[in-house]
CSV table of C-alpha atoms in Angstrom, one decimal:
chain,number,residue,atom,x,y,z
A,1,GLY,CA,144.1,-18.2,-85.2
A,2,GLY,CA,142.9,-16.1,-88.1
A,3,GLY,CA,139.2,-16.6,-87.2
A,4,LEU,CA,139.6,-14.7,-84.0
A,5,PHE,CA,141.3,-11.8,-85.8
A,6,TYR,CA,138.6,-11.8,-88.4
A,7,ALA,CA,135.9,-11.8,-85.8
A,8,GLN,CA,137.5,-9.0,-83.9
A,9,LYS,CA,137.9,-6.9,-87.1
A,10,SER,CA,134.3,-7.7,-88.0
A,11,PHE,CA,133.1,-6.6,-84.5
A,12,GLU,CA,135.1,-3.4,-84.7
A,13,ALA,CA,133.7,-2.6,-88.2
A,14,GLU,CA,130.2,-3.2,-86.9
A,15,VAL,CA,130.7,-0.9,-83.9
A,16,VAL,CA,132.2,1.8,-86.1
A,17,SER,CA,129.5,1.5,-88.6
A,18,ALA,CA,126.8,1.7,-85.9
A,19,ILE,CA,128.4,4.9,-84.6
A,20,GLU,CA,128.8,6.5,-88.0
A,21,LEU,CA,125.1,5.7,-88.9
A,22,ALA,CA,124.0,6.8,-85.4
A,23,ASP,CA,122.3,3.3,-85.1
A,24,ILE,CA,121.9,3.3,-81.3
A,25,ASP,CA,120.1,0.0,-81.2
A,26,ALA,CA,122.9,-1.8,-83.2
A,27,LEU,CA,125.5,-0.2,-81.0
A,28,ALA,CA,123.7,-1.2,-77.8
A,29,ALA,CA,123.4,-4.8,-79.1
A,30,ARG,CA,127.1,-5.1,-79.6
A,31,VAL,CA,128.6,-3.3,-76.6
A,32,ASP,CA,128.1,-4.1,-72.9
A,33,PHE,CA,127.9,-0.5,-71.8
A,34,GLU,CA,127.5,-1.4,-68.1
A,35,ALA,CA,130.7,-3.4,-68.1
A,36,LEU,CA,132.5,-0.8,-70.2
A,37,ARG,CA,131.6,2.0,-67.8
A,38,ALA,CA,132.7,-0.1,-64.8
A,39,PHE,CA,136.1,-0.8,-66.5
A,40,LEU,CA,136.7,2.8,-67.5
A,41,LYS,CA,135.8,4.2,-64.0
A,42,GLU,CA,138.3,1.8,-62.5
A,43,ASP,CA,141.0,2.4,-65.1
A,44,ILE,CA,140.7,6.2,-64.9
A,45,ARG,CA,140.7,6.1,-61.1
A,46,ARG,CA,143.8,3.9,-61.2
A,47,GLN,CA,145.6,6.3,-63.6
A,48,LYS,CA,144.8,9.3,-61.6
A,49,THR,CA,146.1,7.8,-58.4
A,50,ASP,CA,149.3,6.3,-60.0
A,51,THR,CA,152.2,7.7,-58.0
A,52,SER,CA,154.9,6.1,-60.2
A,53,PRO,CA,157.2,8.5,-62.1
A,54,LEU,CA,155.5,7.5,-65.3
A,55,GLY,CA,152.0,7.8,-63.9
A,56,ARG,CA,152.4,11.2,-62.1
A,57,HIS,CA,152.0,13.1,-65.4
A,58,MET,CA,148.5,11.7,-65.8
A,59,THR,CA,147.1,12.7,-62.4
A,60,GLY,CA,146.1,16.2,-63.7
A,61,ALA,CA,144.5,14.9,-66.9
A,62,GLY,CA,140.8,14.2,-67.3
A,63,PRO,CA,138.1,14.7,-64.7
A,64,SER,CA,138.8,15.1,-61.0
A,65,ILE,CA,138.4,11.9,-59.0
A,66,ASP,CA,135.0,13.0,-57.6
A,67,LYS,CA,133.7,13.6,-61.1
A,68,ILE,CA,134.9,10.4,-62.8
A,69,ASP,CA,131.6,8.4,-62.3
A,70,ALA,CA,129.4,11.3,-63.6
A,71,VAL,CA,131.6,11.9,-66.6
A,72,VAL,CA,131.9,8.2,-67.6
A,73,ASP,CA,128.1,7.7,-67.0
A,74,TYR,CA,127.3,10.6,-69.2
A,75,TYR,CA,129.6,9.8,-72.2
A,76,VAL,CA,129.6,6.0,-72.1
A,77,GLN,CA,126.1,5.3,-73.3
A,78,PRO,CA,124.8,4.5,-76.7
A,79,ALA,CA,123.2,7.9,-77.2
A,80,ASN,CA,126.4,9.9,-76.4
A,81,ILE,CA,129.1,7.6,-77.8
A,82,GLU,CA,129.2,9.6,-81.0
A,83,ILE,CA,130.6,12.6,-79.1
A,84,LEU,CA,133.6,10.5,-78.0
A,85,TYR,CA,134.1,9.0,-81.4
A,86,TYR,CA,134.5,12.4,-83.0
A,87,MET,CA,136.7,14.0,-80.3
């Protein structure tokens, strides 16, 4: 229903506001960074190893497989998320 849509929009607005204000505490309170890092590591690794015709063009994008964990760990934390937001 509309409540879920509103809640999602409200959550997104709160996260964007926290980033724009560099409010690390507010951002950390709203985002499960450990779960987000785990998801991104798995997703990037999956994309880089996708051998389908559509996926092959992504294998050269982003960090090499052996650097995925380090890159995600560095950027996906409250103190560095602003870097990604403005990329």
